[in-house]
Amino acid sequence: MTDLFEHDPVMVDEITAIFDAVPAGTVIDATLGGGGHSHALLTRRHDISILGIDQDADAIAAALERLAEFADRVRTSRRRFDEIPEAMAEHGITEVSGALFDLGVSSPQLDRAERGFSYRNDGPVDMRMDDEQQWSAHDVVNGYERDELVRIIRQHGDERFAKRIADAIVGARPVESTTQLAEIVTAAIPAAARRTGGHPAKRTFQAIRIEVNSELDVLPTALDQAIEATVPGGRIAVLSYHSGEDRIAKQRFSLAAGACDCPHDLPCVCGAVQTVRVVRGVAKRATPDEQTRNRRSTSALLRVVEKTEPIPKGIGPSGAA
């Protein structure tokens, strides 16, 4: 099991440096996966523990095996990452020193053909991060109306040929395997466009996976929960791999940093309160060396905020300071 989930965690040096500054306590690894980031954090900091959250039972089992040497400092919870308060309550945790979100699909999930995430390996059209969930990619690919397919492929995949791809999928139904789906998508894209940008089916598979797992729907709530649970001086870091994910992280962090729409030349009357300071105003990318070594890091974007004591940005509607 551990071998299957062995992979290089993305931007691990940057992540460990970020959490060097947080107070002693519990750090939430909201996307535990194989435990790579958690292993690095536990090795580096002897005064922190990890609360690992993941929907995938195999990932949790592999992470516990990998983190066995730190068993007394590791707790896990099998749930979605927008259930942070429930995960904390499960283990009697009332506050945390930070949280890490490594979004997207893990390399081990892609490598297991039976999970249906990969356009390179033949498997069922599945893509569920939680295999107990009833809804799968099969329902999306074979059940969505053409216009709905266009919407999710364009919105979640940034795919400019969404209409052509949706028409091809509808025309080829039923679609039963990932290789069949990949071939349909590839054939729908003009030959000239297939020569650049990686595998032609990559964006469509990403879009369907995001839809199946409601990834963009739950992320704002999860980030707000992490900010709320973190003590002053703690940090929240997000590794995203898709423009929609990064946009949400930027928006939630900006809001928590006290952003408001009041005119700059007038006092703030919206009641905005700053609860974080932005550590990285511009998303950081992996180094060229890491991008060469670790293919998954090529699209990674890192954003970080640090929790502060609440700081009112201006006066409230009543005129109180």
Coordinates of C-alpha atoms in Angstrom, one line a residue:
M1 CA 0.0 0.0 0.0
T2 CA 2.7 2.5 0.9
D3 CA 4.6 1.9 -2.3
L4 CA 1.5 2.8 -4.3
F5 CA 1.2 6.1 -2.5
E6 CA 4.9 6.9 -2.6
H7 CA 5.4 10.1 -4.6
D8 CA 7.2 13.4 -4.2
P9 CA 5.1 16.0 -2.4
V10 CA 4.8 19.2 -4.4
M11 CA 6.9 22.2 -3.2
V12 CA 7.8 20.4 0.1
D13 CA 10.7 22.7 0.9
E14 CA 8.5 25.8 0.5
I15 CA 5.8 24.2 2.6
T16 CA 8.1 23.2 5.5
A17 CA 9.6 26.7 5.5
I18 CA 6.1 28.2 5.7
F19 CA 5.2 26.1 8.7
D20 CA 8.5 26.8 10.5
A21 CA 6.9 30.0 11.7
V22 CA 3.7 28.6 13.2
P23 CA 3.1 28.1 17.0
A24 CA 3.4 24.6 18.5
G25 CA 0.2 22.6 18.2
T26 CA -1.9 20.7 15.6
V27 CA -1.6 21.4 11.8
I28 CA -4.4 20.2 9.6
D29 CA -3.3 18.3 6.5
A30 CA -6.7 18.8 4.7
T31 CA -5.7 16.6 1.8
L32 CA -3.6 13.9 3.5
G33 CA -3.0 11.7 0.5
G34 CA 0.0 9.5 1.0
G35 CA 1.2 11.7 3.9
G36 CA 4.3 13.2 2.1
H37 CA 3.8 16.8 3.3
S38 CA 2.9 15.6 6.8
H39 CA 6.0 13.4 7.0
A40 CA 8.2 16.4 6.1
L41 CA 6.4 18.6 8.7
L42 CA 6.6 16.1 11.5
T43 CA 10.3 15.5 10.7
R44 CA 11.0 19.2 10.8
R45 CA 8.9 20.2 13.8
H46 CA 8.9 18.0 16.9
D47 CA 6.4 20.2 18.6
I48 CA 3.5 19.8 16.2
S49 CA 1.0 17.1 15.5
I50 CA -1.0 16.4 12.4
L51 CA -4.7 16.0 11.8
G52 CA -5.0 14.4 8.4
I53 CA -8.3 14.6 6.5
D54 CA -9.0 12.6 3.4
Q55 CA -12.0 11.0 1.6
D56 CA -9.9 8.1 0.4
A57 CA -9.7 5.1 2.8
D58 CA -6.7 3.7 0.9
A59 CA -4.9 7.1 1.2
I60 CA -5.4 7.2 5.0
A61 CA -4.2 3.6 5.4
A62 CA -1.1 4.3 3.3
A63 CA -0.4 7.6 5.2
L64 CA -0.7 5.9 8.6
E65 CA 1.8 3.3 7.4
R66 CA 4.2 6.0 6.1
L67 CA 3.8 8.0 9.3
A68 CA 4.1 5.1 11.7
E69 CA 7.2 6.5 13.4
F70 CA 5.2 9.6 14.4
A71 CA 2.1 7.6 15.5
D72 CA 1.7 9.5 18.7
R73 CA 1.5 12.8 16.8
V74 CA -0.9 11.7 14.0
R75 CA -4.7 11.6 14.0
T76 CA -6.9 11.1 10.9
S77 CA -10.5 11.6 9.8
R78 CA -12.1 10.2 6.8
R79 CA -14.3 13.0 5.4
R80 CA -14.4 15.9 3.0
F81 CA -12.2 18.8 3.8
D82 CA -15.2 21.1 4.2
E83 CA -15.9 19.2 7.4
I84 CA -13.0 20.6 9.4
P85 CA -15.0 21.4 12.6
E86 CA -16.4 17.8 12.6
A87 CA -12.9 16.4 12.1
M88 CA -11.5 18.5 15.0
A89 CA -14.4 17.6 17.3
E90 CA -13.9 13.9 16.5
H91 CA -10.4 14.2 18.2
G92 CA -11.3 16.8 20.8
I93 CA -9.3 19.6 19.1
T94 CA -10.5 23.1 19.7
E95 CA -7.9 25.2 17.7
V96 CA -5.1 24.5 15.3
S97 CA -1.7 26.1 14.4
G98 CA -2.4 26.0 10.6
A99 CA -3.8 24.1 7.7
L100 CA -2.5 22.8 4.4
F101 CA -4.6 22.2 1.3
D102 CA -2.9 20.3 -1.6
L103 CA -5.7 20.3 -4.1
G104 CA -6.4 18.2 -7.1
V105 CA -5.9 14.5 -7.6
S106 CA -2.9 12.7 -6.2
S107 CA -0.4 10.8 -8.3
P108 CA -1.3 7.4 -6.7
Q109 CA -5.0 7.9 -7.6
L110 CA -4.0 8.7 -11.2
D111 CA -1.8 5.6 -11.3
R112 CA -4.6 3.2 -10.2
A113 CA -6.5 2.5 -13.4
E114 CA -9.5 1.1 -11.5
R115 CA -10.1 4.6 -9.9
G116 CA -10.9 6.0 -13.4
F117 CA -9.0 9.2 -13.1
S118 CA -6.4 8.6 -15.8
Y119 CA -6.7 9.3 -19.5
R120 CA -3.6 7.1 -19.9
N121 CA -4.7 3.9 -18.2
D122 CA -7.8 1.9 -19.1
G123 CA -10.4 1.7 -16.3
P124 CA -14.0 2.5 -15.5
V125 CA -15.3 6.1 -15.9
D126 CA -15.4 6.7 -12.1
M127 CA -13.2 9.5 -10.7
R128 CA -14.7 9.4 -7.2
M129 CA -12.3 10.5 -4.5
D130 CA -14.6 8.8 -2.0
D131 CA -15.5 5.4 -3.3
E132 CA -18.5 5.2 -1.1
Q133 CA -20.1 8.1 -2.9
Q134 CA -22.8 7.0 -5.3
W135 CA -22.4 9.7 -8.0
S136 CA -19.5 9.1 -10.4
A137 CA -18.1 10.3 -13.7
H138 CA -20.2 7.7 -15.5
D139 CA -23.3 9.6 -14.4
V140 CA -21.8 12.9 -15.7
V141 CA -20.5 11.6 -19.0
N142 CA -23.6 9.5 -19.8
G143 CA -26.3 11.5 -18.1
Y144 CA -25.6 15.2 -18.5
E145 CA -27.4 17.1 -21.2
R146 CA -25.2 18.5 -23.9
D147 CA -25.3 22.1 -22.7
E148 CA -24.4 21.0 -19.1
L149 CA -21.4 19.1 -20.5
V150 CA -20.3 22.2 -22.4
R151 CA -20.6 24.3 -19.2
I152 CA -18.5 22.1 -17.0
I153 CA -15.8 21.3 -19.6
R154 CA -15.4 25.0 -20.3
Q155 CA -15.7 26.2 -16.7
H156 CA -13.8 23.5 -14.9
G157 CA -11.3 22.7 -17.7
D158 CA -10.6 26.0 -19.4
E159 CA -11.2 24.0 -22.6
R160 CA -11.9 26.2 -25.7
F161 CA -13.2 23.2 -27.7
A162 CA -15.9 22.4 -25.1
K163 CA -18.8 22.4 -27.5
R164 CA -17.0 20.0 -30.0
I165 CA -16.1 17.7 -27.1
A166 CA -19.6 17.7 -25.6
D167 CA -21.1 16.9 -29.0
A168 CA -18.7 14.0 -29.5
I169 CA -19.4 12.5 -26.0
V170 CA -23.1 12.7 -26.5
G171 CA -22.8 11.1 -29.9
A172 CA -20.7 8.2 -28.6
R173 CA -22.8 7.2 -25.6
P174 CA -22.6 4.9 -23.7
V175 CA -19.1 5.7 -22.7
E176 CA -17.8 3.0 -20.4
S177 CA -14.0 3.3 -20.1
T178 CA -11.4 6.0 -19.6
T179 CA -9.5 5.1 -22.7
Q180 CA -12.7 5.3 -24.8
L181 CA -13.5 8.7 -23.3
A182 CA -9.9 9.9 -23.9
E183 CA -10.1 8.8 -27.6
I184 CA -13.5 10.6 -28.0
V185 CA -12.1 13.8 -26.6
T186 CA -8.9 13.6 -28.6
A187 CA -10.7 13.0 -31.9
A188 CA -13.0 16.0 -31.2
I189 CA -10.0 18.5 -30.9
P190 CA -8.5 19.8 -34.1
A191 CA -5.2 18.2 -35.1
A192 CA -3.3 21.4 -34.9
A193 CA -4.4 22.0 -31.3
R194 CA -3.5 18.5 -30.3
R195 CA 0.2 19.1 -30.9
T196 CA 0.8 21.4 -27.9
G197 CA -0.3 21.6 -24.3
G198 CA 0.1 18.0 -23.1
H199 CA -2.5 15.2 -23.6
P200 CA -5.6 16.5 -25.4
A201 CA -8.0 14.9 -22.9
K202 CA -6.3 16.3 -19.8
R203 CA -8.5 19.4 -19.4
T204 CA -11.8 17.4 -20.0
F205 CA -10.8 14.8 -17.5
Q206 CA -10.0 17.5 -14.9
A207 CA -13.3 19.2 -15.5
I208 CA -15.3 16.0 -15.0
R209 CA -13.3 15.1 -11.9
I210 CA -14.0 18.5 -10.4
E211 CA -17.7 18.1 -11.1
V212 CA -18.0 14.6 -9.7
N213 CA -16.3 15.6 -6.4
S214 CA -17.8 19.1 -6.1
E215 CA -14.3 20.4 -5.6
L216 CA -14.9 24.1 -6.3
D217 CA -18.2 24.1 -4.5
V218 CA -16.7 22.9 -1.1
L219 CA -13.4 24.8 -1.3
P220 CA -14.6 28.3 -0.1
T221 CA -16.3 26.7 3.0
A222 CA -13.2 24.7 3.8
L223 CA -10.9 27.7 3.6
D224 CA -13.2 29.8 5.8
Q225 CA -13.3 26.9 8.3
A226 CA -9.5 26.6 8.3
I227 CA -9.1 30.4 8.9
E228 CA -11.6 30.3 11.7
A229 CA -10.0 27.4 13.5
T230 CA -6.4 28.7 13.3
V231 CA -4.8 30.6 16.2
P232 CA -3.1 34.0 15.6
G233 CA 0.4 33.4 14.2
G234 CA -0.8 30.2 12.5
R235 CA -0.8 29.8 8.7
I236 CA -3.0 28.5 6.0
A237 CA -1.4 27.3 2.7
V238 CA -3.1 26.3 -0.5
L239 CA -1.5 24.5 -3.4
S240 CA -3.8 24.7 -6.4
Y241 CA -3.5 23.2 -9.9
H242 CA -6.4 24.9 -11.7
S243 CA -7.3 28.5 -12.3
G244 CA -10.7 28.1 -10.6
E245 CA -9.1 26.7 -7.4
D246 CA -6.5 29.5 -7.3
R247 CA -9.2 32.1 -7.9
I248 CA -11.2 30.8 -5.0
A249 CA -8.2 30.8 -2.7
K250 CA -7.3 34.3 -3.7
Q251 CA -10.8 35.5 -3.1
R252 CA -11.3 33.9 0.3
F253 CA -7.9 35.1 1.5
S254 CA -8.5 38.6 0.2
L255 CA -11.9 38.7 2.0
A256 CA -10.3 37.5 5.3
A257 CA -7.6 40.1 4.8
G258 CA -10.3 42.7 5.2
A259 CA -11.0 43.5 1.5
C260 CA -14.0 45.8 1.0
D261 CA -15.7 47.7 -1.8
C262 CA -15.9 51.1 -0.1
P263 CA -14.4 54.1 -2.0
H264 CA -10.8 54.5 -1.1
D265 CA -11.3 58.2 -0.3
L266 CA -14.1 57.6 2.2
P267 CA -14.2 55.8 5.6
C268 CA -15.0 52.1 5.4
V269 CA -18.7 51.5 6.4
C270 CA -19.1 47.9 5.4
G271 CA -17.8 46.5 8.7
A272 CA -14.8 44.6 7.1
V273 CA -12.5 43.0 9.6
Q274 CA -9.1 41.7 8.9
T275 CA -8.4 38.2 10.3
V276 CA -5.3 37.3 8.2
R277 CA -2.4 38.9 6.6
V278 CA -1.3 37.8 3.2
V279 CA 2.1 36.2 3.3
R280 CA 2.2 35.7 -0.5
G281 CA 0.4 38.3 -2.5
V282 CA 1.4 36.7 -5.8
A283 CA 1.1 32.9 -6.1
K284 CA 4.5 31.2 -6.0
R285 CA 5.4 28.4 -8.5
A286 CA 7.7 25.4 -8.1
T287 CA 11.3 25.9 -9.1
P288 CA 12.3 24.9 -12.7
D289 CA 14.3 22.0 -11.2
E290 CA 11.3 20.6 -9.3
Q291 CA 9.1 21.0 -12.4
T292 CA 11.6 18.9 -14.3
R293 CA 11.7 16.2 -11.6
N294 CA 8.0 16.2 -10.6
R295 CA 5.5 16.6 -13.4
R296 CA 2.6 17.3 -11.0
S297 CA 4.4 20.5 -9.8
T298 CA 4.3 22.2 -13.2
S299 CA 0.9 23.7 -12.8
A300 CA 1.1 24.2 -9.0
L301 CA 0.4 27.7 -7.4
L302 CA 1.1 28.4 -3.8
R303 CA -0.8 31.0 -1.7
V304 CA -0.3 31.6 2.0
V305 CA -1.9 33.7 4.7
E306 CA -1.1 34.1 8.4
K307 CA -3.9 34.4 11.0
T308 CA -4.0 37.7 13.0
E309 CA -6.0 39.1 15.9
P310 CA -9.2 40.7 14.4
I311 CA -8.4 44.2 13.0
P312 CA -11.4 46.4 12.1
K313 CA -10.7 48.0 8.7
G314 CA -12.9 51.1 9.3
I315 CA -16.1 52.2 11.1
G316 CA -19.2 50.2 11.1
P317 CA -22.6 51.3 9.7
S318 CA -23.6 52.8 13.0
G319 CA -20.6 55.1 12.9
A320 CA -18.8 53.3 15.8
A321 CA -15.1 53.1 15.6

